[in-house]
mmCIF file of C-alpha atoms and ligand atoms in Angstrom:
data_model
loop_
_atom_site.group_PDB
_atom_site.id
_atom_site.type_symbol
_atom_site.label_atom_id
_atom_site.label_comp_id
_atom_site.label_asym_id
_atom_site.label_seq_id
_atom_site.Cartn_x
_atom_site.Cartn_y
_atom_site.Cartn_z
ATOM 1 C CA UNK A 1 -66.234 6.640 42.715
ATOM 2 C CA UNK A 2 -69.140 8.807 41.720
ATOM 3 C CA UNK A 3 -70.451 8.276 38.216
ATOM 4 C CA UNK A 4 -69.667 11.830 37.146
ATOM 5 C CA UNK A 5 -66.052 11.525 38.332
ATOM 6 C CA UNK A 6 -65.666 8.210 36.628
ATOM 7 C CA UNK A 7 -66.935 9.591 33.338
ATOM 8 C CA UNK A 8 -64.595 12.534 33.602
ATOM 9 C CA UNK A 9 -61.627 10.299 34.369
ATOM 10 C CA UNK A 10 -62.510 7.937 31.600
ATOM 11 C CA UNK A 11 -62.667 10.875 29.235
ATOM 12 C CA UNK A 12 -66.203 10.118 28.195
ATOM 13 C CA UNK A 13 -68.064 13.257 27.194
ATOM 14 C CA UNK A 14 -71.719 13.963 27.746
ATOM 15 C CA UNK A 15 -72.428 13.475 24.049
ATOM 16 C CA UNK A 16 -70.979 9.974 24.088
ATOM 17 C CA UNK A 17 -73.000 9.089 27.198
ATOM 18 C CA UNK A 18 -76.154 10.314 25.487
ATOM 19 C CA UNK A 19 -75.365 8.296 22.363
ATOM 20 C CA UNK A 20 -74.778 5.140 24.416
ATOM 21 C CA UNK A 21 -78.033 5.675 26.267
ATOM 22 C CA UNK A 22 -79.898 5.947 22.987
ATOM 23 C CA UNK A 23 -78.187 2.908 21.502
ATOM 24 C CA UNK A 24 -78.337 0.683 24.556
ATOM 25 C CA UNK A 25 -81.893 -0.659 24.214
ATOM 26 C CA UNK A 26 -81.375 -1.767 20.613
ATOM 27 C CA UNK A 27 -81.701 -5.550 20.524
ATOM 28 C CA UNK A 28 -80.808 -7.240 17.304
ATOM 29 C CA UNK A 29 -83.240 -9.895 16.121
ATOM 30 C CA UNK A 30 -81.723 -13.305 16.925
ATOM 31 C CA UNK A 31 -80.379 -15.107 13.896
ATOM 32 C CA UNK A 32 -82.536 -18.021 12.867
ATOM 33 C CA UNK A 33 -81.317 -21.192 11.237
ATOM 34 C CA UNK A 34 -83.389 -23.274 8.837
ATOM 35 C CA UNK A 35 -81.918 -26.727 8.654
ATOM 36 C CA UNK A 36 -82.621 -30.053 7.037
ATOM 37 C CA UNK A 37 -82.162 -33.460 8.666
ATOM 38 C CA UNK A 38 -81.799 -36.660 6.642
ATOM 39 C CA UNK A 39 -82.255 -40.069 8.220
ATOM 40 C CA UNK A 40 -81.627 -43.681 7.299
ATOM 41 C CA UNK A 41 -85.145 -44.718 8.381
ATOM 42 C CA UNK A 42 -88.383 -45.195 6.449
ATOM 43 C CA UNK A 43 -91.104 -42.581 7.082
ATOM 44 C CA UNK A 44 -93.073 -43.121 10.317
ATOM 45 C CA UNK A 45 -90.802 -45.962 11.496
ATOM 46 C CA UNK A 46 -91.775 -46.208 15.169
ATOM 47 C CA UNK A 47 -89.264 -44.848 17.684
ATOM 48 C CA UNK A 48 -86.422 -44.526 15.154
ATOM 49 C CA UNK A 49 -87.874 -42.003 12.698
ATOM 50 C CA UNK A 50 -90.204 -40.744 15.455
ATOM 51 C CA UNK A 51 -87.135 -39.973 17.555
ATOM 52 C CA UNK A 52 -85.675 -37.801 14.784
ATOM 53 C CA UNK A 53 -88.958 -35.908 14.452
ATOM 54 C CA UNK A 54 -88.999 -35.475 18.204
ATOM 55 C CA UNK A 55 -85.429 -34.172 18.277
ATOM 56 C CA UNK A 56 -86.188 -31.581 15.605
ATOM 57 C CA UNK A 57 -89.284 -30.447 17.508
ATOM 58 C CA UNK A 58 -87.425 -30.166 20.814
ATOM 59 C CA UNK A 59 -84.534 -28.194 19.325
ATOM 60 C CA UNK A 60 -87.144 -25.827 17.851
ATOM 61 C CA UNK A 61 -88.944 -25.463 21.196
ATOM 62 C CA UNK A 62 -85.835 -25.107 23.358
ATOM 63 C CA UNK A 63 -84.255 -22.565 21.017
ATOM 64 C CA UNK A 64 -87.540 -20.627 20.866
ATOM 65 C CA UNK A 65 -87.632 -21.084 17.109
ATOM 66 C CA UNK A 66 -84.057 -20.015 16.435
ATOM 67 C CA UNK A 67 -83.257 -23.410 14.915
ATOM 68 C CA UNK A 68 -85.924 -24.941 12.705
ATOM 69 C CA UNK A 69 -85.252 -28.436 11.392
ATOM 70 C CA UNK A 70 -87.208 -30.133 8.656
ATOM 71 C CA UNK A 71 -86.835 -33.924 8.809
ATOM 72 C CA UNK A 72 -86.594 -36.123 5.726
ATOM 73 C CA UNK A 73 -86.883 -39.918 5.870
ATOM 74 C CA UNK A 74 -84.628 -42.187 3.818
ATOM 75 C CA UNK A 75 -84.946 -41.492 0.111
ATOM 76 C CA UNK A 76 -86.970 -38.307 0.496
ATOM 77 C CA UNK A 77 -83.977 -36.044 -0.023
ATOM 78 C CA UNK A 78 -81.007 -38.403 -0.226
ATOM 79 C CA UNK A 79 -80.828 -42.233 -0.231
ATOM 80 C CA UNK A 80 -80.619 -43.841 3.240
ATOM 81 C CA UNK A 81 -76.942 -44.610 3.138
ATOM 82 C CA UNK A 82 -75.889 -41.214 1.827
ATOM 83 C CA UNK A 83 -76.935 -39.208 4.891
ATOM 84 C CA UNK A 84 -73.427 -39.370 6.368
ATOM 85 C CA UNK A 85 -71.856 -37.911 3.223
ATOM 86 C CA UNK A 86 -74.604 -35.295 2.745
ATOM 87 C CA UNK A 87 -74.043 -33.902 6.259
ATOM 88 C CA UNK A 88 -70.274 -34.204 5.940
ATOM 89 C CA UNK A 89 -70.396 -32.121 2.741
ATOM 90 C CA UNK A 90 -72.771 -29.591 4.322
ATOM 91 C CA UNK A 91 -75.489 -30.264 1.725
ATOM 92 C CA UNK A 92 -77.704 -30.718 4.794
ATOM 93 C CA UNK A 93 -76.961 -29.838 8.397
ATOM 94 C CA UNK A 94 -78.133 -32.875 10.434
ATOM 95 C CA UNK A 95 -78.329 -36.636 9.964
ATOM 96 C CA UNK A 96 -79.351 -39.758 11.826
ATOM 97 C CA UNK A 97 -78.520 -43.422 11.468
ATOM 98 C CA UNK A 98 -76.484 -46.098 13.197
ATOM 99 C CA UNK A 99 -72.740 -45.617 13.017
ATOM 100 C CA UNK A 100 -72.006 -49.170 11.790
ATOM 101 C CA UNK A 101 -73.466 -48.144 8.432
ATOM 102 C CA UNK A 102 -70.285 -46.152 7.855
ATOM 103 C CA UNK A 103 -67.816 -49.016 8.356
ATOM 104 C CA UNK A 104 -66.682 -48.538 4.745
ATOM 105 C CA UNK A 105 -65.558 -44.987 5.548
ATOM 106 C CA UNK A 106 -63.797 -45.896 8.806
ATOM 107 C CA UNK A 107 -64.097 -49.330 10.493
ATOM 108 C CA UNK A 108 -63.848 -47.644 13.937
ATOM 109 C CA UNK A 109 -67.415 -46.325 13.513
ATOM 110 C CA UNK A 110 -68.830 -49.800 14.221
ATOM 111 C CA UNK A 111 -67.969 -49.797 17.932
ATOM 112 C CA UNK A 112 -70.260 -46.826 18.583
ATOM 113 C CA UNK A 113 -73.318 -48.752 17.336
ATOM 114 C CA UNK A 114 -73.026 -52.450 18.154
ATOM 115 C CA UNK A 115 -70.386 -55.090 18.716
ATOM 116 C CA UNK A 116 -71.399 -58.777 18.835
ATOM 117 C CA UNK A 117 -71.208 -59.894 22.489
ATOM 118 C CA UNK A 118 -70.311 -56.287 23.309
ATOM 119 C CA UNK A 119 -71.984 -53.938 25.741
ATOM 120 C CA UNK A 120 -75.715 -53.446 26.259
ATOM 121 C CA UNK A 121 -77.477 -50.062 26.307
ATOM 122 C CA UNK A 122 -76.440 -49.376 29.888
ATOM 123 C CA UNK A 123 -72.800 -50.270 29.234
ATOM 124 C CA UNK A 124 -72.677 -48.234 26.020
ATOM 125 C CA UNK A 125 -74.121 -45.209 27.787
ATOM 126 C CA UNK A 126 -71.584 -45.631 30.597
ATOM 127 C CA UNK A 127 -68.776 -45.826 28.023
ATOM 128 C CA UNK A 128 -69.988 -42.689 26.238
ATOM 129 C CA UNK A 129 -70.482 -40.507 29.287
ATOM 130 C CA UNK A 130 -68.442 -42.179 32.012
ATOM 131 C CA UNK A 131 -65.550 -43.358 29.859
ATOM 132 C CA UNK A 132 -63.842 -42.346 26.630
ATOM 133 C CA UNK A 133 -66.634 -43.449 24.292
ATOM 134 C CA UNK A 134 -68.064 -40.098 23.190
ATOM 135 C CA UNK A 135 -64.647 -38.458 23.043
ATOM 136 C CA UNK A 136 -63.404 -41.231 20.739
ATOM 137 C CA UNK A 137 -66.585 -41.020 18.660
ATOM 138 C CA UNK A 138 -65.991 -37.278 18.159
ATOM 139 C CA UNK A 139 -62.385 -37.997 17.247
ATOM 140 C CA UNK A 140 -63.487 -40.636 14.723
ATOM 141 C CA UNK A 141 -66.030 -38.321 13.058
ATOM 142 C CA UNK A 142 -63.965 -35.091 13.089
ATOM 143 C CA UNK A 143 -62.018 -35.939 9.888
ATOM 144 C CA UNK A 144 -65.421 -36.272 8.190
ATOM 145 C CA UNK A 145 -66.442 -32.788 9.386
ATOM 146 C CA UNK A 146 -69.111 -34.276 11.668
ATOM 147 C CA UNK A 147 -70.069 -33.941 15.333
ATOM 148 C CA UNK A 148 -71.771 -37.137 16.610
ATOM 149 C CA UNK A 149 -74.268 -37.347 19.467
ATOM 150 C CA UNK A 150 -75.630 -40.619 20.946
ATOM 151 C CA UNK A 151 -79.202 -41.091 19.716
ATOM 152 C CA UNK A 152 -80.533 -43.717 22.127
ATOM 153 C CA UNK A 153 -80.389 -47.486 22.083
ATOM 154 C CA UNK A 154 -82.682 -50.203 20.775
ATOM 155 C CA UNK A 155 -81.857 -52.269 23.850
ATOM 156 C CA UNK A 156 -80.930 -55.916 23.302
ATOM 157 C CA UNK A 157 -82.282 -56.968 19.918
ATOM 158 C CA UNK A 158 -83.772 -60.363 19.083
ATOM 159 C CA UNK A 159 -81.734 -63.161 17.492
ATOM 160 C CA UNK A 160 -83.997 -63.439 14.474
ATOM 161 C CA UNK A 161 -86.597 -65.548 12.681
ATOM 162 C CA UNK A 162 -85.749 -69.040 11.479
ATOM 163 C CA UNK A 163 -87.594 -71.848 9.756
ATOM 164 C CA UNK A 164 -85.346 -74.562 11.157
ATOM 165 C CA UNK A 165 -84.042 -75.060 14.648
ATOM 166 C CA UNK A 166 -80.520 -73.954 15.447
ATOM 167 C CA UNK A 167 -79.055 -76.701 17.600
ATOM 168 C CA UNK A 168 -75.372 -76.416 16.771
ATOM 169 C CA UNK A 169 -73.075 -73.963 15.025
ATOM 170 C CA UNK A 170 -73.189 -76.277 11.989
ATOM 171 C CA UNK A 171 -76.827 -75.340 11.467
ATOM 172 C CA UNK A 172 -75.593 -71.967 10.188
ATOM 173 C CA UNK A 173 -73.722 -73.698 7.322
ATOM 174 C CA UNK A 174 -75.395 -72.805 4.046
ATOM 175 C CA UNK A 175 -78.037 -70.730 5.849
ATOM 176 C CA UNK A 176 -79.056 -67.682 3.847
ATOM 177 C CA UNK A 177 -79.770 -64.946 6.366
ATOM 178 C CA UNK A 178 -80.434 -61.249 6.281
ATOM 179 C CA UNK A 179 -78.078 -59.972 8.981
ATOM 180 C CA UNK A 180 -76.001 -56.804 8.557
ATOM 181 C CA UNK A 181 -72.811 -55.505 10.126
ATOM 182 C CA UNK A 182 -70.329 -57.431 12.234
ATOM 183 C CA UNK A 183 -72.999 -60.049 12.969
ATOM 184 C CA UNK A 184 -73.136 -60.776 9.257
ATOM 185 C CA UNK A 185 -69.370 -61.278 9.172
ATOM 186 C CA UNK A 186 -69.711 -63.767 12.042
ATOM 187 C CA UNK A 187 -72.442 -65.664 10.194
ATOM 188 C CA UNK A 188 -70.208 -65.837 7.116
ATOM 189 C CA UNK A 189 -67.397 -67.293 9.266
ATOM 190 C CA UNK A 190 -69.863 -69.917 10.496
ATOM 191 C CA UNK A 191 -70.479 -70.920 6.876
ATOM 192 C CA UNK A 192 -73.696 -68.992 6.281
ATOM 193 C CA UNK A 193 -74.504 -66.646 3.430
ATOM 194 C CA UNK A 194 -75.275 -63.036 4.257
ATOM 195 C CA UNK A 195 -78.052 -61.528 2.179
ATOM 196 C CA UNK A 196 -78.513 -57.788 2.379
ATOM 197 C CA UNK A 197 -82.025 -56.614 1.636
ATOM 198 C CA UNK A 198 -83.855 -53.324 2.034
ATOM 199 C CA UNK A 199 -86.459 -53.456 4.807
ATOM 200 C CA UNK A 200 -89.352 -53.580 2.356
ATOM 201 C CA UNK A 201 -88.149 -56.811 0.711
ATOM 202 C CA UNK A 202 -87.375 -58.923 3.756
ATOM 203 C CA UNK A 203 -90.829 -60.363 4.432
ATOM 204 C CA UNK A 204 -91.437 -61.521 0.860
ATOM 205 C CA UNK A 205 -87.920 -62.979 0.614
ATOM 206 C CA UNK A 206 -88.458 -64.936 3.826
ATOM 207 C CA UNK A 207 -91.921 -66.119 2.804
ATOM 208 C CA UNK A 208 -90.728 -67.294 -0.615
ATOM 209 C CA UNK A 209 -87.601 -68.990 0.733
ATOM 210 C CA UNK A 210 -85.186 -66.608 -1.010
ATOM 211 C CA UNK A 211 -83.681 -66.308 2.478
ATOM 212 C CA UNK A 212 -83.898 -68.912 5.264
ATOM 213 C CA UNK A 213 -83.737 -66.490 8.169
ATOM 214 C CA UNK A 214 -83.678 -62.844 9.098
ATOM 215 C CA UNK A 215 -83.015 -60.640 12.034
ATOM 216 C CA UNK A 216 -84.574 -57.193 12.282
ATOM 217 C CA UNK A 217 -84.846 -55.312 15.564
ATOM 218 C CA UNK A 218 -86.993 -56.467 18.458
ATOM 219 C CA UNK A 219 -90.615 -57.454 19.155
ATOM 220 C CA UNK A 220 -92.098 -54.028 18.322
ATOM 221 C CA UNK A 221 -90.609 -53.726 14.843
ATOM 222 C CA UNK A 222 -90.652 -57.472 14.106
ATOM 223 C CA UNK A 223 -94.368 -57.686 14.907
ATOM 224 C CA UNK A 224 -95.100 -54.849 12.490
ATOM 225 C CA UNK A 225 -93.113 -56.607 9.767
ATOM 226 C CA UNK A 226 -95.342 -59.692 10.195
ATOM 227 C CA UNK A 227 -92.398 -62.099 10.294
ATOM 228 C CA UNK A 228 -94.428 -64.501 12.471
ATOM 229 C CA UNK A 229 -96.385 -65.364 9.314
ATOM 230 C CA UNK A 230 -93.250 -66.340 7.404
ATOM 231 C CA UNK A 231 -91.046 -68.101 9.978
ATOM 232 C CA UNK A 232 -91.605 -70.738 12.661
ATOM 233 C CA UNK A 233 -89.091 -69.856 15.324
ATOM 234 C CA UNK A 234 -88.215 -66.575 16.992
ATOM 235 C CA UNK A 235 -84.772 -66.849 18.553
ATOM 236 C CA UNK A 236 -83.185 -64.855 21.363
ATOM 237 C CA UNK A 237 -81.011 -63.176 22.442
ATOM 238 C CA UNK A 238 -79.637 -60.803 19.805
ATOM 239 C CA UNK A 239 -75.998 -61.676 20.455
ATOM 240 C CA UNK A 240 -75.003 -59.668 17.385
ATOM 241 C CA UNK A 241 -76.721 -56.435 18.494
ATOM 242 C CA UNK A 242 -76.801 -56.387 22.302
ATOM 243 C CA UNK A 243 -77.695 -52.704 22.623
ATOM 244 C CA UNK A 244 -77.407 -50.997 19.259
ATOM 245 C CA UNK A 245 -76.917 -47.286 19.653
ATOM 246 C CA UNK A 246 -78.419 -44.857 17.185
ATOM 247 C CA UNK A 247 -76.870 -41.527 16.387
ATOM 248 C CA UNK A 248 -77.457 -37.936 15.457
ATOM 249 C CA UNK A 249 -74.720 -36.130 13.623
ATOM 250 C CA UNK A 250 -74.212 -32.485 12.761
ATOM 251 C CA UNK A 251 -72.050 -30.759 10.184
ATOM 252 C CA UNK A 252 -69.038 -29.813 12.300
ATOM 253 C CA UNK A 253 -68.295 -26.495 10.626
ATOM 254 C CA UNK A 254 -71.898 -25.384 11.118
ATOM 255 C CA UNK A 255 -72.104 -26.729 14.687
ATOM 256 C CA UNK A 256 -68.794 -25.108 15.681
ATOM 257 C CA UNK A 257 -69.984 -21.784 14.247
ATOM 258 C CA UNK A 258 -73.112 -21.673 16.427
ATOM 259 C CA UNK A 259 -73.413 -19.483 19.525
ATOM 260 C CA UNK A 260 -72.598 -21.500 22.649
ATOM 261 C CA UNK A 261 -76.191 -21.428 23.926
ATOM 262 C CA UNK A 262 -77.472 -23.078 20.741
ATOM 263 C CA UNK A 263 -74.779 -25.751 20.942
ATOM 264 C CA UNK A 264 -75.904 -26.426 24.515
ATOM 265 C CA UNK A 265 -79.547 -26.593 23.432
ATOM 266 C CA UNK A 266 -78.709 -29.096 20.683
ATOM 267 C CA UNK A 267 -76.701 -31.255 23.083
ATOM 268 C CA UNK A 268 -79.450 -31.157 25.712
ATOM 269 C CA UNK A 269 -82.166 -32.035 23.176
ATOM 270 C CA UNK A 270 -80.061 -34.953 21.887
ATOM 271 C CA UNK A 271 -79.534 -36.326 25.399
ATOM 272 C CA UNK A 272 -83.225 -35.951 26.198
ATOM 273 C CA UNK A 273 -84.253 -37.749 23.012
ATOM 274 C CA UNK A 274 -81.607 -40.406 23.614
ATOM 275 C CA UNK A 275 -83.330 -41.204 26.891
ATOM 276 C CA UNK A 276 -86.780 -41.138 25.244
ATOM 277 C CA UNK A 277 -85.684 -43.626 22.562
ATOM 278 C CA UNK A 278 -84.548 -46.332 24.996
ATOM 279 C CA UNK A 279 -87.636 -45.781 27.164
ATOM 280 C CA UNK A 280 -89.890 -46.281 24.122
ATOM 281 C CA UNK A 281 -88.027 -49.418 23.058
ATOM 282 C CA UNK A 282 -88.310 -50.954 26.525
ATOM 283 C CA UNK A 283 -91.994 -50.110 26.964
ATOM 284 C CA UNK A 284 -93.180 -51.008 23.460
ATOM 285 C CA UNK A 285 -91.013 -54.130 23.037
ATOM 286 C CA UNK A 286 -92.476 -55.420 26.291
ATOM 287 C CA UNK A 287 -96.024 -54.940 25.005
ATOM 288 C CA UNK A 288 -95.266 -56.347 21.543
ATOM 289 C CA UNK A 289 -93.691 -59.454 23.061
ATOM 290 C CA UNK A 290 -96.957 -60.167 24.886
ATOM 291 C CA UNK A 291 -98.852 -59.855 21.589
ATOM 292 C CA UNK A 292 -96.422 -62.181 19.797
ATOM 293 C CA UNK A 293 -96.679 -64.807 22.543
ATOM 294 C CA UNK A 294 -100.363 -64.630 23.416
ATOM 295 C CA UNK A 295 -102.056 -63.619 20.166
ATOM 296 C CA UNK A 296 -99.688 -64.683 17.410
ATOM 297 C CA UNK A 297 -98.635 -67.848 19.287
ATOM 298 C CA UNK A 298 -95.016 -67.423 18.266
ATOM 299 C CA UNK A 299 -92.535 -70.125 19.298
ATOM 300 C CA UNK A 300 -89.760 -68.431 21.225
ATOM 301 C CA UNK A 301 -86.490 -70.299 21.487
ATOM 302 C CA UNK A 302 -83.212 -69.439 23.135
ATOM 303 C CA UNK A 303 -80.003 -70.165 21.236
ATOM 304 C CA UNK A 304 -78.303 -73.109 23.016
ATOM 305 C CA UNK A 305 -75.329 -72.102 25.225
ATOM 306 C CA UNK A 306 -72.888 -74.039 23.053
ATOM 307 C CA UNK A 307 -74.075 -72.211 19.920
ATOM 308 C CA UNK A 308 -73.577 -68.876 21.691
ATOM 309 C CA UNK A 309 -70.110 -69.971 22.888
ATOM 310 C CA UNK A 310 -69.117 -70.876 19.329
ATOM 311 C CA UNK A 311 -70.567 -67.630 17.939
ATOM 312 C CA UNK A 312 -68.650 -65.731 20.558
ATOM 313 C CA UNK A 313 -65.340 -67.260 19.485
ATOM 314 C CA UNK A 314 -66.035 -66.351 15.859
ATOM 315 C CA UNK A 315 -67.075 -62.833 16.941
ATOM 316 C CA UNK A 316 -63.762 -62.350 18.755
ATOM 317 C CA UNK A 317 -61.974 -63.186 15.491
ATOM 318 C CA UNK A 318 -64.151 -60.810 13.454
ATOM 319 C CA UNK A 319 -63.724 -57.960 15.949
ATOM 320 C CA UNK A 320 -59.929 -58.457 16.064
ATOM 321 C CA UNK A 321 -59.770 -58.405 12.253
ATOM 322 C CA UNK A 322 -61.830 -55.217 12.056
ATOM 323 C CA UNK A 323 -59.805 -53.572 14.829
ATOM 324 C CA UNK A 324 -56.576 -54.220 12.924
ATOM 325 C CA UNK A 325 -57.808 -52.321 9.854
ATOM 326 C CA UNK A 326 -57.009 -48.749 11.002
ATOM 327 C CA UNK A 327 -55.176 -47.104 13.925
ATOM 328 C CA UNK A 328 -58.480 -45.481 14.981
ATOM 329 C CA UNK A 329 -60.286 -48.833 15.056
ATOM 330 C CA UNK A 330 -57.444 -50.332 17.105
ATOM 331 C CA UNK A 331 -57.700 -47.493 19.607
ATOM 332 C CA UNK A 332 -61.512 -47.591 19.854
ATOM 333 C CA UNK A 333 -61.572 -51.383 20.239
ATOM 334 C CA UNK A 334 -59.047 -51.225 23.073
ATOM 335 C CA UNK A 335 -61.068 -48.611 24.935
ATOM 336 C CA UNK A 336 -64.300 -50.573 24.384
ATOM 337 C CA UNK A 337 -62.854 -53.918 25.498
ATOM 338 C CA UNK A 338 -61.143 -52.474 28.582
ATOM 339 C CA UNK A 339 -64.347 -50.706 29.562
ATOM 340 C CA UNK A 340 -66.563 -53.755 28.991
ATOM 341 C CA UNK A 341 -64.308 -55.870 31.173
ATOM 342 C CA UNK A 342 -64.746 -53.497 34.100
ATOM 343 C CA UNK A 343 -68.479 -52.722 33.794
ATOM 344 C CA UNK A 344 -69.189 -56.336 32.822
ATOM 345 C CA UNK A 345 -67.655 -57.583 36.037
ATOM 346 C CA UNK A 346 -69.763 -55.136 38.019
ATOM 347 C CA UNK A 347 -72.835 -56.183 35.986
ATOM 348 C CA UNK A 348 -72.322 -59.811 37.003
ATOM 349 C CA UNK A 349 -72.979 -59.052 40.641
ATOM 350 C CA UNK A 350 -75.497 -56.251 40.048
ATOM 351 C CA UNK A 351 -77.792 -56.529 37.006
ATOM 352 C CA UNK A 352 -77.288 -60.216 36.292
ATOM 353 C CA UNK A 353 -77.675 -61.349 39.889
ATOM 354 C CA UNK A 354 -80.811 -59.250 40.163
ATOM 355 C CA UNK A 355 -82.318 -60.581 36.913
ATOM 356 C CA UNK A 356 -81.633 -64.140 38.067
ATOM 357 C CA UNK A 357 -83.615 -63.462 41.224
ATOM 358 C CA UNK A 358 -86.652 -61.842 39.599
ATOM 359 C CA UNK A 359 -86.747 -63.936 36.413
ATOM 360 C CA UNK A 360 -89.015 -66.717 37.808
ATOM 361 C CA UNK A 361 -91.682 -64.086 38.489
ATOM 362 C CA UNK A 362 -91.832 -63.241 34.776
ATOM 363 C CA UNK A 363 -92.142 -66.508 32.864
ATOM 364 C CA UNK A 364 -92.566 -66.233 29.088
ATOM 365 C CA UNK A 365 -95.927 -67.993 29.213
ATOM 366 C CA UNK A 366 -98.771 -68.499 31.642
HETATM 367 CA CA1 LIG B 1 -80.857 -55.670 13.780
#
């Protein structure tokens, strides 16, 4: 059909065509969003706070300045453990933390961060993107008006710093240790006392004997805290945090109201930063471990197998108790356990078999 015929048939007059032609090139200026992000991390905390800064920068770059995010460390705008509520209320648009901080709001949140003897970074990632993990996380956060996104993993953490050797489960009896989350509940079951301290008070408390032991993160962050000057033994592995996942979360009403392309940009920037976070942890923990061994002459010790077996039994009890608290926690725990069973079995003949082969080439000393 010729254009003229079409216009005639469509009943569009010449005046209307002219008006459309005049109006067509008008491009409205894209709406810009100025957001705030609140985190649970101290300013400049390597990888963790850095990752939040990086995410904000990438969302700005990828959206060509349509979303600008100003990042606030813990306490700068709201206290560390109020970021969840601040984003939920819409006081600020974005937050970051680790989902086990919100166990008091909904116990199910804990499975998306770390479960003692649970999955490592690789398994968690597989659960999020290859299983039901992310879907369940979204379902858990939706009643709080939040959209969660995986924020990268710390990798396997270290078991912690001790001033006496741990040779049996009884050595935890009466031990005062800084250890949060489900791991802390396991320690309490073993007869220890959980002491919760802000990051800035841990070193002094350990040095003065206010606490007997502490865990923190891994070699990179532990080296910076100087724990090697306050404790004799550095234990591994971090059975209580085998691959702690960090998180970004967005106010759901605001996120849902965004144009689709901006939602896609946010999701892509989160996934990219998620990858960056684990890569940084692996690279920098590796370097920091060398410093701790060769320069700081730290005594590294592995928890005996029997101690780990006993801790595992207590962990199973703690996890079952937590899972029974709400229907959501029951559902999330089932998905997590079923998934771990399957990927764990595969890991036995893939990752583990491979590590066993290459391990002698990478001794801890010499
Ligand atoms: Ca930790």
